[in-house]
Amino acid sequence: MRLAPTAILFDWDNTLANGWAAIQAGLNAAFREFGLPEWSMEQVLANTRHSMAESFPAIFGEQWHRARDVFYVAVREQHLQVLRPMPGTAPMLQLAMTIAPLAIVSNKQGPMLRDEVAHLRWDGFFRAAVGAGDASADKPSAAPLHMALRACAVPAGPEAWYIGDTALDMQAARAAGMTAVLLGDASHDGGIAACNPDMQFADAAALAAHLVTLDKRSHMTNA
């Protein structure tokens, strides 16, 4: 049997949860404020990767802080109401937490990320939920992944996994020295080959089916 990972870190949006309706509403509110064309959901999924501190200056220039404020007003109006778990996620997490310590690393603003985790009543699954602004840099930097690993009391290394849905997530995993695991087919990000993961699973159910085949490590009994 293959050994279980020492820790499993997860991306949030489109990996564990679907809150894209609120993100689209926030982006389009900012675009309207600045007289820019609005984005379809397909455009949102294809272009939302980096943290706001990196992506908004490229779109809005020196006015990006004002755009940020407009975005957050619109998002906060509905992000908890439209938030939904990705299919099969809750039972997968219930299984995964018996195999390795879990944490989240997202480029969503830290307080908003933790509000969403709490809203789904998933706090008990995770040792930490690290969002944009929590570490010295955001994904694809290794810094937030290393922060989450410290919360799990696990060193960085290929024995630890980072699971996400985009090429940027795979880049962050490799920057942190972790195994890069793709969840889904990345059709919104160039496909599986473009992401070049170390492992890939079609969905949460496929990931869970793999996890049950792994040999649990002694670290779980000592956690």
CSV table of C-alpha atoms in Angstrom, one decimal:
chain,number,residue,atom,x,y,z
A,1,MET,CA,0.0,0.0,0.0
A,2,ARG,CA,1.1,3.6,-0.7
A,3,LEU,CA,1.7,5.7,2.4
A,4,ALA,CA,-0.8,8.3,3.3
A,5,PRO,CA,0.2,11.9,3.1
A,6,THR,CA,1.6,13.6,6.2
A,7,ALA,CA,-0.8,16.5,5.7
A,8,ILE,CA,-3.4,17.6,3.1
A,9,LEU,CA,-3.8,21.2,2.3
A,10,PHE,CA,-6.7,22.3,0.1
A,11,ASP,CA,-7.5,25.3,-2.1
A,12,TRP,CA,-11.0,26.6,-1.4
A,13,ASP,CA,-13.0,28.0,-4.3
A,14,ASN,CA,-13.9,25.4,-6.9
A,15,THR,CA,-12.0,22.8,-4.9
A,16,LEU,CA,-14.0,22.5,-1.7
A,17,ALA,CA,-16.7,25.1,-2.2
A,18,ASN,CA,-18.6,27.0,-4.9
A,19,GLY,CA,-19.0,30.7,-4.2
A,20,TRP,CA,-18.4,31.9,-7.7
A,21,ALA,CA,-21.8,33.7,-8.0
A,22,ALA,CA,-20.7,36.2,-5.3
A,23,ILE,CA,-17.2,36.6,-6.8
A,24,GLN,CA,-18.8,37.3,-10.2
A,25,ALA,CA,-21.2,39.9,-8.6
A,26,GLY,CA,-18.3,41.6,-6.9
A,27,LEU,CA,-16.1,41.8,-10.0
A,28,ASN,CA,-18.9,43.1,-12.2
A,29,ALA,CA,-19.8,45.7,-9.6
A,30,ALA,CA,-16.3,47.0,-9.8
A,31,PHE,CA,-16.2,46.8,-13.6
A,32,ARG,CA,-19.5,48.8,-13.7
A,33,GLU,CA,-18.0,51.4,-11.4
A,34,PHE,CA,-15.1,51.9,-13.8
A,35,GLY,CA,-17.0,51.6,-17.0
A,36,LEU,CA,-15.4,48.3,-17.9
A,37,PRO,CA,-17.2,45.3,-19.7
A,38,GLU,CA,-18.7,42.8,-17.3
A,39,TRP,CA,-17.5,39.2,-17.2
A,40,SER,CA,-19.5,36.0,-17.8
A,41,MET,CA,-19.1,33.2,-15.4
A,42,GLU,CA,-16.8,31.5,-17.9
A,43,GLN,CA,-14.5,34.6,-17.9
A,44,VAL,CA,-14.5,34.7,-14.1
A,45,LEU,CA,-13.5,31.1,-13.9
A,46,ALA,CA,-10.8,31.5,-16.5
A,47,ASN,CA,-9.3,34.7,-15.1
A,48,THR,CA,-9.6,34.5,-11.3
A,49,ARG,CA,-6.4,32.9,-10.0
A,50,HIS,CA,-4.2,35.4,-8.2
A,51,SER,CA,-4.9,37.4,-5.0
A,52,MET,CA,-6.5,40.7,-5.4
A,53,ALA,CA,-3.3,42.6,-4.4
A,54,GLU,CA,-1.8,41.1,-7.5
A,55,SER,CA,-4.7,41.0,-10.0
A,56,PHE,CA,-6.6,44.3,-9.3
A,57,PRO,CA,-3.7,46.7,-10.0
A,58,ALA,CA,-3.3,45.1,-13.4
A,59,ILE,CA,-7.0,45.8,-14.2
A,60,PHE,CA,-7.7,49.0,-12.4
A,61,GLY,CA,-4.3,50.7,-12.1
A,62,GLU,CA,-3.9,53.2,-9.3
A,63,GLN,CA,-7.6,53.1,-8.5
A,64,TRP,CA,-7.4,49.4,-7.5
A,65,HIS,CA,-8.1,50.1,-3.9
A,66,ARG,CA,-11.4,51.8,-4.7
A,67,ALA,CA,-12.3,48.9,-7.0
A,68,ARG,CA,-11.4,46.5,-4.1
A,69,ASP,CA,-13.8,48.3,-1.8
A,70,VAL,CA,-16.6,48.2,-4.4
A,71,PHE,CA,-15.9,44.5,-4.9
A,72,TYR,CA,-16.1,43.6,-1.2
A,73,VAL,CA,-19.3,45.5,-0.6
A,74,ALA,CA,-21.0,43.5,-3.4
A,75,VAL,CA,-19.5,40.1,-2.3
A,76,ARG,CA,-20.4,40.5,1.4
A,77,GLU,CA,-24.0,41.1,0.5
A,78,GLN,CA,-24.4,37.5,-0.7
A,79,HIS,CA,-21.3,35.3,-0.4
A,80,LEU,CA,-22.7,33.2,2.5
A,81,GLN,CA,-26.1,32.9,0.9
A,82,VAL,CA,-24.8,31.5,-2.4
A,83,LEU,CA,-22.0,29.4,-1.0
A,84,ARG,CA,-22.4,25.7,-1.7
A,85,PRO,CA,-20.1,22.7,-1.0
A,86,MET,CA,-18.6,21.0,-4.1
A,87,PRO,CA,-20.3,17.6,-4.6
A,88,GLY,CA,-19.1,14.9,-2.3
A,89,THR,CA,-16.8,17.2,-0.3
A,90,ALA,CA,-18.2,16.8,3.2
A,91,PRO,CA,-17.8,12.9,3.3
A,92,MET,CA,-14.4,13.2,1.6
A,93,LEU,CA,-13.2,15.6,4.4
A,94,GLN,CA,-14.7,13.4,7.1
A,95,LEU,CA,-12.5,10.6,5.7
A,96,ALA,CA,-9.4,12.7,5.0
A,97,MET,CA,-9.2,14.0,8.6
A,98,THR,CA,-8.8,10.5,9.8
A,99,ILE,CA,-5.8,10.0,7.5
A,100,ALA,CA,-3.9,13.3,7.9
A,101,PRO,CA,-4.2,16.8,9.4
A,102,LEU,CA,-6.0,19.2,7.0
A,103,ALA,CA,-5.8,22.9,6.3
A,104,ILE,CA,-6.9,25.4,3.7
A,105,VAL,CA,-4.8,27.8,1.6
A,106,SER,CA,-6.7,30.2,-0.6
A,107,ASN,CA,-6.2,33.5,-2.3
A,108,LYS,CA,-9.5,34.6,-0.9
A,109,GLN,CA,-9.2,37.3,1.8
A,110,GLY,CA,-8.5,35.5,5.1
A,111,PRO,CA,-11.4,36.8,7.2
A,112,MET,CA,-13.9,36.1,4.4
A,113,LEU,CA,-12.5,32.6,3.8
A,114,ARG,CA,-12.8,31.8,7.5
A,115,ASP,CA,-16.4,33.2,7.6
A,116,GLU,CA,-17.3,30.8,4.7
A,117,VAL,CA,-15.7,27.8,6.4
A,118,ALA,CA,-17.6,28.6,9.6
A,119,HIS,CA,-20.8,29.1,7.6
A,120,LEU,CA,-20.6,25.5,6.2
A,121,ARG,CA,-19.8,24.3,9.8
A,122,TRP,CA,-16.5,22.8,8.6
A,123,ASP,CA,-14.2,24.4,11.2
A,124,GLY,CA,-13.7,21.0,12.8
A,125,PHE,CA,-12.1,19.6,9.7
A,126,PHE,CA,-9.1,22.0,9.5
A,127,ARG,CA,-6.1,23.0,11.6
A,128,ALA,CA,-6.0,26.3,9.8
A,129,ALA,CA,-7.6,28.3,7.0
A,130,VAL,CA,-4.9,30.6,5.5
A,131,GLY,CA,-6.2,33.3,3.1
A,132,ALA,CA,-4.8,36.2,1.2
A,133,GLY,CA,-3.0,38.6,3.4
A,134,ASP,CA,-2.4,36.1,6.2
A,135,ALA,CA,1.2,35.2,5.2
A,136,SER,CA,4.1,37.3,3.9
A,137,ALA,CA,2.9,36.6,0.3
A,138,ASP,CA,0.0,34.9,-1.4
A,139,LYS,CA,-0.1,31.9,-3.8
A,140,PRO,CA,1.8,31.0,-5.9
A,141,SER,CA,4.3,31.8,-3.1
A,142,ALA,CA,5.2,29.0,-0.8
A,143,ALA,CA,4.6,31.2,2.2
A,144,PRO,CA,0.9,30.5,2.9
A,145,LEU,CA,1.4,26.8,2.4
A,146,HIS,CA,4.3,26.7,4.8
A,147,MET,CA,2.1,28.6,7.3
A,148,ALA,CA,-0.6,26.0,7.0
A,149,LEU,CA,1.9,23.2,7.4
A,150,ARG,CA,3.2,24.7,10.6
A,151,ALA,CA,-0.4,24.7,11.9
A,152,CYS,CA,-0.5,21.0,11.1
A,153,ALA,CA,2.9,20.5,12.8
A,154,VAL,CA,4.2,18.9,9.6
A,155,PRO,CA,7.4,19.8,7.7
A,156,ALA,CA,7.3,20.8,4.1
A,157,GLY,CA,8.1,17.9,1.7
A,158,PRO,CA,6.6,15.7,-1.0
A,159,GLU,CA,5.0,13.6,1.7
A,160,ALA,CA,2.5,16.5,2.2
A,161,TRP,CA,-0.1,17.2,-0.5
A,162,TYR,CA,-1.6,20.5,-1.8
A,163,ILE,CA,-4.9,19.9,-3.6
A,164,GLY,CA,-6.4,22.6,-6.0
A,165,ASP,CA,-8.1,23.1,-9.3
A,166,THR,CA,-5.7,25.3,-11.3
A,167,ALA,CA,-2.2,25.5,-12.6
A,168,LEU,CA,-1.4,28.2,-10.1
A,169,ASP,CA,-2.2,25.7,-7.3
A,170,MET,CA,0.2,23.2,-8.8
A,171,GLN,CA,2.8,25.9,-9.0
A,172,ALA,CA,2.3,26.8,-5.4
A,173,ALA,CA,2.6,23.2,-4.3
A,174,ARG,CA,5.9,22.8,-6.1
A,175,ALA,CA,7.2,26.1,-4.7
A,176,ALA,CA,6.4,24.7,-1.2
A,177,GLY,CA,8.1,21.4,-2.0
A,178,MET,CA,4.8,19.5,-1.8
A,179,THR,CA,3.0,17.0,-4.0
A,180,ALA,CA,0.8,18.8,-6.4
A,181,VAL,CA,-2.7,17.3,-6.7
A,182,LEU,CA,-5.3,18.5,-9.2
A,183,LEU,CA,-9.0,18.1,-8.4
A,184,GLY,CA,-11.2,18.1,-11.4
A,185,ASP,CA,-10.3,18.4,-15.1
A,186,ALA,CA,-9.1,22.0,-15.1
A,187,SER,CA,-11.2,22.7,-18.2
A,188,HIS,CA,-11.4,26.3,-17.0
A,189,ASP,CA,-7.6,26.5,-16.9
A,190,GLY,CA,-6.2,24.8,-20.0
A,191,GLY,CA,-6.9,21.2,-19.0
A,192,ILE,CA,-5.0,18.6,-17.0
A,193,ALA,CA,-1.9,18.5,-19.2
A,194,ALA,CA,-1.5,22.3,-18.9
A,195,CYS,CA,-1.6,22.1,-15.1
A,196,ASN,CA,0.9,19.2,-15.0
A,197,PRO,CA,-0.1,17.7,-11.6
A,198,ASP,CA,1.7,14.9,-9.8
A,199,MET,CA,-1.7,13.3,-9.2
A,200,GLN,CA,-5.2,14.1,-10.5
A,201,PHE,CA,-8.7,13.1,-9.3
A,202,ALA,CA,-11.9,13.7,-11.2
A,203,ASP,CA,-13.8,14.8,-8.1
A,204,ALA,CA,-14.1,14.5,-4.3
A,205,ALA,CA,-15.5,11.0,-4.5
A,206,ALA,CA,-12.6,9.8,-6.6
A,207,LEU,CA,-10.2,11.4,-4.1
A,208,ALA,CA,-11.9,9.7,-1.2
A,209,ALA,CA,-11.8,6.3,-3.0
A,210,HIS,CA,-8.0,6.8,-3.3
A,211,LEU,CA,-7.5,7.9,0.3
A,212,VAL,CA,-9.1,4.6,1.6
A,213,THR,CA,-6.4,2.6,-0.2
A,214,LEU,CA,-3.5,4.4,1.6
A,215,ASP,CA,-1.6,3.1,4.6
A,216,LYS,CA,-2.1,5.5,7.5
A,217,ARG,CA,1.0,6.9,9.0
A,218,SER,CA,1.8,6.8,12.8
A,219,HIS,CA,1.6,10.6,12.9
A,220,MET,CA,-2.1,10.4,13.0
A,221,THR,CA,-2.0,8.4,16.2
A,222,ASN,CA,0.3,11.0,17.7
A,223,ALA,CA,-1.5,14.1,16.5
